[in-house]
Amino acid sequence: MHLFCHEQPETLVVETEIADARPGKVALVTSPFYPGGGGQLADRGVIRWKDGEAKVTGFEYTAGKLWHLLDTPGEITGAVEAAVDPDFRRTMRQLHTDTHVLNALVFQNFDGALVTGVQMAEDGTARMDFDLQAADNDRLRALEGPINELIRQDIAVAFAYVPMHEAQAERGLIRSRSVAPPPTPDGKIRIVEIVGLDRQACGGTHLASTGGSPPIRILKIDNKGRRNRRIRIGLAEKS
Ligand SMILES: [Zn+2]
């Protein structure tokens, strides 16, 4: 799956055309929206046209099309402007990049522990679940300093597309079945790299470098079942 927001996560307003319309929903020739997935919430925003404006309330995929669900029942045609809510997207990019930093440190310091779930929230917090049977919660809590040091170092974030069979052969590249994106039509998978720190398959939107995030706090660590550890982080300026 190729998304415009993967290639251009900074481009939040696009002049485009309606590709297809049904009452209350449209497909766009070019969409700047992230439709959600991998723990990252779907973008919010608006679609504007000659005589009006509608809020985008959700997304659905049918017949290979990404439909933008609108808060208006009418059908729209012609040229439109599609605009993503910039504050919401920024929060998601920050949290998403920070969850990769956390994930990298847990993977490196806790014996290649894998992610079992991740969910970002609108309030600037995110939770990440790891398969961590014997870990000491104080050691996990102590990751807050190193995470913030990596944010402060403003490390570049890059992406690439790798053939699926290569991705499956590289240890740790597919960190979790629940967050790996679907492959592209030509059998490739998107890899997000925090340069020199971490490489993993991911289909979300990230910062251009880690310094785009404010510092984070580790808010809470819960044991969820015998093996599962849930770590909640929050952007320091929001929490
Ligand atoms: Zn990601």
mmCIF file of C-alpha atoms and ligand atoms in Angstrom:
data_model
loop_
_atom_site.group_PDB
_atom_site.id
_atom_site.type_symbol
_atom_site.label_atom_id
_atom_site.label_comp_id
_atom_site.label_asym_id
_atom_site.label_seq_id
_atom_site.Cartn_x
_atom_site.Cartn_y
_atom_site.Cartn_z
ATOM 1 C CA MET A 1 0.000 0.000 0.000
ATOM 2 C CA HIS A 2 1.440 3.365 -1.038
ATOM 3 C CA LEU A 3 0.050 6.445 0.651
ATOM 4 C CA PHE A 4 0.779 10.056 -0.221
ATOM 5 C CA CYS A 5 1.283 10.820 3.487
ATOM 6 C CA HIS A 6 4.127 8.261 3.554
ATOM 7 C CA GLU A 7 6.072 10.163 0.922
ATOM 8 C CA GLN A 8 5.066 13.654 2.009
ATOM 9 C CA PRO A 9 4.057 13.706 5.683
ATOM 10 C CA GLU A 10 4.607 17.486 5.768
ATOM 11 C CA THR A 11 2.100 18.222 2.981
ATOM 12 C CA LEU A 12 -1.196 18.595 4.766
ATOM 13 C CA VAL A 13 -3.194 20.635 2.228
ATOM 14 C CA VAL A 14 -3.674 19.314 -1.307
ATOM 15 C CA GLU A 15 -5.597 20.748 -4.254
ATOM 16 C CA THR A 16 -7.111 17.717 -5.926
ATOM 17 C CA GLU A 17 -10.161 16.292 -7.692
ATOM 18 C CA ILE A 18 -12.955 13.996 -6.684
ATOM 19 C CA ALA A 19 -12.197 10.556 -8.163
ATOM 20 C CA ASP A 20 -15.539 9.062 -7.154
ATOM 21 C CA ALA A 21 -18.467 10.140 -5.035
ATOM 22 C CA ARG A 22 -21.369 8.558 -3.170
ATOM 23 C CA PRO A 23 -23.781 10.272 -0.819
ATOM 24 C CA GLY A 24 -21.735 11.240 2.223
ATOM 25 C CA LYS A 25 -18.379 9.977 0.970
ATOM 26 C CA VAL A 26 -15.730 10.725 -1.614
ATOM 27 C CA ALA A 27 -12.568 9.154 -3.020
ATOM 28 C CA LEU A 28 -9.846 11.641 -4.007
ATOM 29 C CA VAL A 29 -7.285 11.567 -6.824
ATOM 30 C CA THR A 30 -4.664 12.512 -4.207
ATOM 31 C CA SER A 31 -5.359 12.279 -0.495
ATOM 32 C CA PRO A 32 -3.084 13.750 2.167
ATOM 33 C CA PHE A 33 -4.955 11.848 4.923
ATOM 34 C CA TYR A 34 -3.606 8.956 6.980
ATOM 35 C CA PRO A 35 -6.537 6.536 7.255
ATOM 36 C CA GLY A 36 -5.411 4.992 10.548
ATOM 37 C CA GLY A 37 -3.759 1.708 11.422
ATOM 38 C CA GLY A 38 -0.758 0.296 13.275
ATOM 39 C CA GLY A 39 -1.856 2.051 16.459
ATOM 40 C CA GLN A 40 -1.957 5.509 14.867
ATOM 41 C CA LEU A 41 -5.340 7.225 14.803
ATOM 42 C CA ALA A 42 -6.827 8.285 11.479
ATOM 43 C CA ASP A 43 -6.314 11.925 10.548
ATOM 44 C CA ARG A 44 -9.049 14.477 10.937
ATOM 45 C CA GLY A 45 -9.594 17.406 8.641
ATOM 46 C CA VAL A 46 -11.859 18.951 6.033
ATOM 47 C CA ILE A 47 -12.646 18.837 2.339
ATOM 48 C CA ARG A 48 -13.520 22.204 0.793
ATOM 49 C CA TRP A 49 -15.107 22.858 -2.579
ATOM 50 C CA LYS A 50 -16.573 25.760 -4.478
ATOM 51 C CA ASP A 51 -19.677 26.174 -2.331
ATOM 52 C CA GLY A 52 -18.949 24.368 0.834
ATOM 53 C CA GLU A 53 -16.900 22.435 3.277
ATOM 54 C CA ALA A 54 -17.321 19.077 5.000
ATOM 55 C CA LYS A 55 -15.563 17.467 7.930
ATOM 56 C CA VAL A 56 -13.865 14.149 7.319
ATOM 57 C CA THR A 57 -15.291 11.844 9.975
ATOM 58 C CA GLY A 58 -13.651 8.548 9.031
ATOM 59 C CA PHE A 59 -12.345 6.303 6.278
ATOM 60 C CA GLU A 60 -13.275 3.050 4.618
ATOM 61 C CA TYR A 61 -11.667 0.878 1.981
ATOM 62 C CA THR A 62 -13.896 -0.746 -0.600
ATOM 63 C CA ALA A 63 -13.065 -1.978 -4.073
ATOM 64 C CA GLY A 64 -9.506 -0.668 -3.824
ATOM 65 C CA LYS A 65 -10.637 2.862 -3.030
ATOM 66 C CA LEU A 66 -10.023 4.934 0.052
ATOM 67 C CA TRP A 67 -13.327 6.606 0.885
ATOM 68 C CA HIS A 68 -13.398 9.739 3.020
ATOM 69 C CA LEU A 69 -16.593 9.735 5.082
ATOM 70 C CA LEU A 70 -18.101 13.208 5.357
ATOM 71 C CA ASP A 71 -20.441 14.912 7.793
ATOM 72 C CA THR A 72 -22.676 15.976 4.921
ATOM 73 C CA PRO A 73 -25.078 13.709 3.028
ATOM 74 C CA GLY A 74 -24.699 15.368 -0.389
ATOM 75 C CA GLU A 75 -22.516 14.381 -3.325
ATOM 76 C CA ILE A 76 -19.525 16.567 -4.165
ATOM 77 C CA THR A 77 -17.967 16.804 -7.617
ATOM 78 C CA GLY A 78 -15.083 18.636 -9.257
ATOM 79 C CA ALA A 79 -12.066 20.328 -7.741
ATOM 80 C CA VAL A 80 -11.562 20.266 -3.982
ATOM 81 C CA GLU A 81 -9.050 21.189 -1.354
ATOM 82 C CA ALA A 82 -8.275 18.453 1.163
ATOM 83 C CA ALA A 83 -6.771 19.664 4.434
ATOM 84 C CA VAL A 84 -5.508 17.564 7.342
ATOM 85 C CA ASP A 85 -5.814 18.928 10.889
ATOM 86 C CA PRO A 86 -2.187 19.970 11.513
ATOM 87 C CA ASP A 87 -2.159 19.818 15.331
ATOM 88 C CA PHE A 88 -3.653 16.363 15.386
ATOM 89 C CA ARG A 89 -1.203 15.060 12.765
ATOM 90 C CA ARG A 90 1.740 16.620 14.619
ATOM 91 C CA THR A 91 0.740 14.878 17.855
ATOM 92 C CA MET A 92 0.435 11.549 16.007
ATOM 93 C CA ARG A 93 3.820 11.958 14.296
ATOM 94 C CA GLN A 94 5.472 12.816 17.605
ATOM 95 C CA LEU A 95 3.901 9.920 19.471
ATOM 96 C CA HIS A 96 4.543 7.524 16.616
ATOM 97 C CA THR A 97 8.226 8.420 16.411
ATOM 98 C CA ASP A 98 8.573 8.264 20.204
ATOM 99 C CA THR A 99 7.015 4.785 20.288
ATOM 100 C CA HIS A 100 9.740 3.668 17.854
ATOM 101 C CA VAL A 101 12.432 5.081 20.158
ATOM 102 C CA LEU A 102 10.873 3.276 23.143
ATOM 103 C CA ASN A 103 10.520 0.122 21.079
ATOM 104 C CA ALA A 104 14.182 0.293 19.991
ATOM 105 C CA LEU A 105 15.418 0.586 23.579
ATOM 106 C CA VAL A 106 13.185 -2.230 24.825
ATOM 107 C CA PHE A 107 14.288 -4.432 21.907
ATOM 108 C CA GLN A 108 17.976 -3.716 22.606
ATOM 109 C CA ASN A 109 17.901 -3.877 26.398
ATOM 110 C CA PHE A 110 15.386 -6.648 26.976
ATOM 111 C CA ASP A 111 16.570 -9.435 24.767
ATOM 112 C CA GLY A 112 14.720 -8.651 21.567
ATOM 113 C CA ALA A 113 11.330 -8.345 23.287
ATOM 114 C CA LEU A 114 8.552 -7.968 20.722
ATOM 115 C CA VAL A 115 5.642 -5.557 20.596
ATOM 116 C CA THR A 116 2.237 -7.083 21.172
ATOM 117 C CA GLY A 117 0.189 -3.914 20.736
ATOM 118 C CA VAL A 118 0.355 -0.170 20.387
ATOM 119 C CA GLN A 119 -2.218 2.603 20.547
ATOM 120 C CA MET A 120 -1.743 6.339 20.299
ATOM 121 C CA ALA A 121 -4.303 8.756 21.748
ATOM 122 C CA GLU A 122 -5.444 12.237 20.875
ATOM 123 C CA ASP A 123 -4.425 13.607 24.310
ATOM 124 C CA GLY A 124 -0.707 13.162 23.578
ATOM 125 C CA THR A 125 -0.286 9.792 25.259
ATOM 126 C CA ALA A 126 0.399 6.349 23.832
ATOM 127 C CA ARG A 127 0.558 2.856 25.218
ATOM 128 C CA MET A 128 2.790 0.093 24.031
ATOM 129 C CA ASP A 129 2.555 -3.548 25.042
ATOM 130 C CA PHE A 130 5.591 -5.816 25.026
ATOM 131 C CA ASP A 131 6.100 -9.502 25.480
ATOM 132 C CA LEU A 132 8.295 -9.165 28.580
ATOM 133 C CA GLN A 133 8.046 -12.035 30.965
ATOM 134 C CA ALA A 134 10.723 -11.354 33.535
ATOM 135 C CA ALA A 135 11.501 -7.651 33.223
ATOM 136 C CA ASP A 136 11.902 -5.414 36.249
ATOM 137 C CA ASN A 137 9.543 -2.418 36.000
ATOM 138 C CA ASP A 138 12.172 -0.096 37.520
ATOM 139 C CA ARG A 139 14.528 -0.945 34.649
ATOM 140 C CA LEU A 140 11.721 -0.130 32.209
ATOM 141 C CA ARG A 141 10.979 3.134 34.009
ATOM 142 C CA ALA A 142 14.665 4.031 33.766
ATOM 143 C CA LEU A 143 14.345 4.156 29.944
ATOM 144 C CA GLU A 144 12.782 7.620 30.200
ATOM 145 C CA GLY A 145 16.181 9.361 30.390
ATOM 146 C CA PRO A 146 17.724 7.504 27.408
ATOM 147 C CA ILE A 147 14.554 8.066 25.323
ATOM 148 C CA ASN A 148 14.730 11.813 25.973
ATOM 149 C CA GLU A 149 18.443 11.826 25.189
ATOM 150 C CA LEU A 150 17.694 10.265 21.774
ATOM 151 C CA ILE A 151 14.971 12.875 21.184
ATOM 152 C CA ARG A 152 17.415 15.624 22.126
ATOM 153 C CA GLN A 153 20.016 14.269 19.672
ATOM 154 C CA ASP A 154 17.539 14.997 16.838
ATOM 155 C CA ILE A 155 18.308 11.798 14.899
ATOM 156 C CA ALA A 156 17.096 11.618 11.284
ATOM 157 C CA VAL A 157 14.173 9.333 10.451
ATOM 158 C CA ALA A 158 14.228 7.721 6.986
ATOM 159 C CA PHE A 159 12.135 5.164 5.123
ATOM 160 C CA ALA A 160 12.660 2.602 2.396
ATOM 161 C CA TYR A 161 10.807 -0.236 0.699
ATOM 162 C CA VAL A 162 12.287 -3.707 1.094
ATOM 163 C CA PRO A 163 11.126 -6.954 -0.567
ATOM 164 C CA MET A 164 8.969 -8.947 1.877
ATOM 165 C CA HIS A 165 11.254 -12.023 1.849
ATOM 166 C CA GLU A 166 14.261 -9.868 2.822
ATOM 167 C CA ALA A 167 12.266 -8.176 5.567
ATOM 168 C CA GLN A 168 11.203 -11.532 6.987
ATOM 169 C CA ALA A 169 14.816 -12.753 6.978
ATOM 170 C CA GLU A 170 16.195 -9.797 8.974
ATOM 171 C CA ARG A 171 15.832 -10.320 12.718
ATOM 172 C CA GLY A 172 13.707 -7.710 14.410
ATOM 173 C CA LEU A 173 12.620 -5.887 11.277
ATOM 174 C CA ILE A 174 9.037 -7.047 11.643
ATOM 175 C CA ARG A 175 8.591 -6.186 15.296
ATOM 176 C CA SER A 176 4.961 -7.111 15.548
ATOM 177 C CA ARG A 177 2.277 -8.613 13.388
ATOM 178 C CA SER A 178 -0.131 -6.053 14.748
ATOM 179 C CA VAL A 179 1.811 -3.005 13.560
ATOM 180 C CA ALA A 180 3.360 -4.229 10.271
ATOM 181 C CA PRO A 181 1.744 -2.561 7.271
ATOM 182 C CA PRO A 182 0.292 -4.531 4.372
ATOM 183 C CA PRO A 183 2.804 -5.085 1.529
ATOM 184 C CA THR A 184 2.713 -2.940 -1.617
ATOM 185 C CA PRO A 185 1.230 -4.461 -4.802
ATOM 186 C CA ASP A 186 4.792 -5.397 -5.873
ATOM 187 C CA GLY A 187 5.467 -7.323 -2.652
ATOM 188 C CA LYS A 188 7.481 -4.776 -0.729
ATOM 189 C CA ILE A 189 7.144 -3.619 2.827
ATOM 190 C CA ARG A 190 7.802 -0.165 4.195
ATOM 191 C CA ILE A 191 10.705 0.141 6.604
ATOM 192 C CA VAL A 192 11.094 3.106 8.926
ATOM 193 C CA GLU A 193 14.602 3.771 10.175
ATOM 194 C CA ILE A 194 15.722 5.998 13.023
ATOM 195 C CA VAL A 195 19.162 6.256 11.549
ATOM 196 C CA GLY A 196 21.725 4.228 13.487
ATOM 197 C CA LEU A 197 19.206 3.248 16.171
ATOM 198 C CA ASP A 198 16.366 1.185 14.799
ATOM 199 C CA ARG A 199 14.820 -0.274 11.650
ATOM 200 C CA GLN A 200 11.359 -1.734 11.544
ATOM 201 C CA ALA A 201 8.408 -2.328 9.288
ATOM 202 C CA CYS A 202 5.800 0.392 9.771
ATOM 203 C CA GLY A 203 3.047 2.108 7.815
ATOM 204 C CA GLY A 204 2.494 5.213 9.917
ATOM 205 C CA THR A 205 3.581 8.837 9.684
ATOM 206 C CA HIS A 206 6.705 9.880 11.560
ATOM 207 C CA LEU A 207 8.761 12.991 12.207
ATOM 208 C CA ALA A 208 11.657 13.887 9.885
ATOM 209 C CA SER A 209 13.929 13.640 12.941
ATOM 210 C CA THR A 210 13.458 12.738 16.586
ATOM 211 C CA GLY A 211 13.948 16.323 17.785
ATOM 212 C CA GLY A 212 10.520 17.228 16.390
ATOM 213 C CA SER A 213 9.086 15.691 19.561
ATOM 214 C CA PRO A 214 9.020 17.341 22.956
ATOM 215 C CA PRO A 215 10.509 15.194 25.756
ATOM 216 C CA ILE A 216 8.312 12.334 26.953
ATOM 217 C CA ARG A 217 7.461 10.921 30.343
ATOM 218 C CA ILE A 218 6.849 7.308 31.216
ATOM 219 C CA LEU A 219 3.491 7.685 32.917
ATOM 220 C CA LYS A 220 2.678 4.145 33.945
ATOM 221 C CA ILE A 221 3.756 0.519 33.645
ATOM 222 C CA ASP A 222 1.153 -2.208 34.106
ATOM 223 C CA ASN A 223 1.397 -5.963 34.059
ATOM 224 C CA LYS A 224 -1.243 -7.180 31.628
ATOM 225 C CA GLY A 225 -1.195 -10.921 32.085
ATOM 226 C CA ARG A 226 1.842 -13.013 32.919
ATOM 227 C CA ARG A 227 3.956 -12.038 29.931
ATOM 228 C CA ASN A 228 2.531 -8.736 28.798
ATOM 229 C CA ARG A 229 3.826 -5.386 30.011
ATOM 230 C CA ARG A 230 2.028 -2.157 29.114
ATOM 231 C CA ILE A 231 4.067 1.065 29.085
ATOM 232 C CA ARG A 232 2.219 4.365 28.837
ATOM 233 C CA ILE A 233 4.136 7.415 27.662
ATOM 234 C CA GLY A 234 3.044 11.026 27.333
ATOM 235 C CA LEU A 235 4.411 14.081 25.542
ATOM 236 C CA ALA A 236 5.777 16.181 28.407
ATOM 237 C CA GLU A 237 4.232 19.422 27.178
ATOM 238 C CA LYS A 238 0.757 17.864 27.021
ATOM 239 C CA SER A 239 0.668 15.586 30.053
HETATM 240 ZN ZN ZN B 1 5.910 3.606 12.968
#
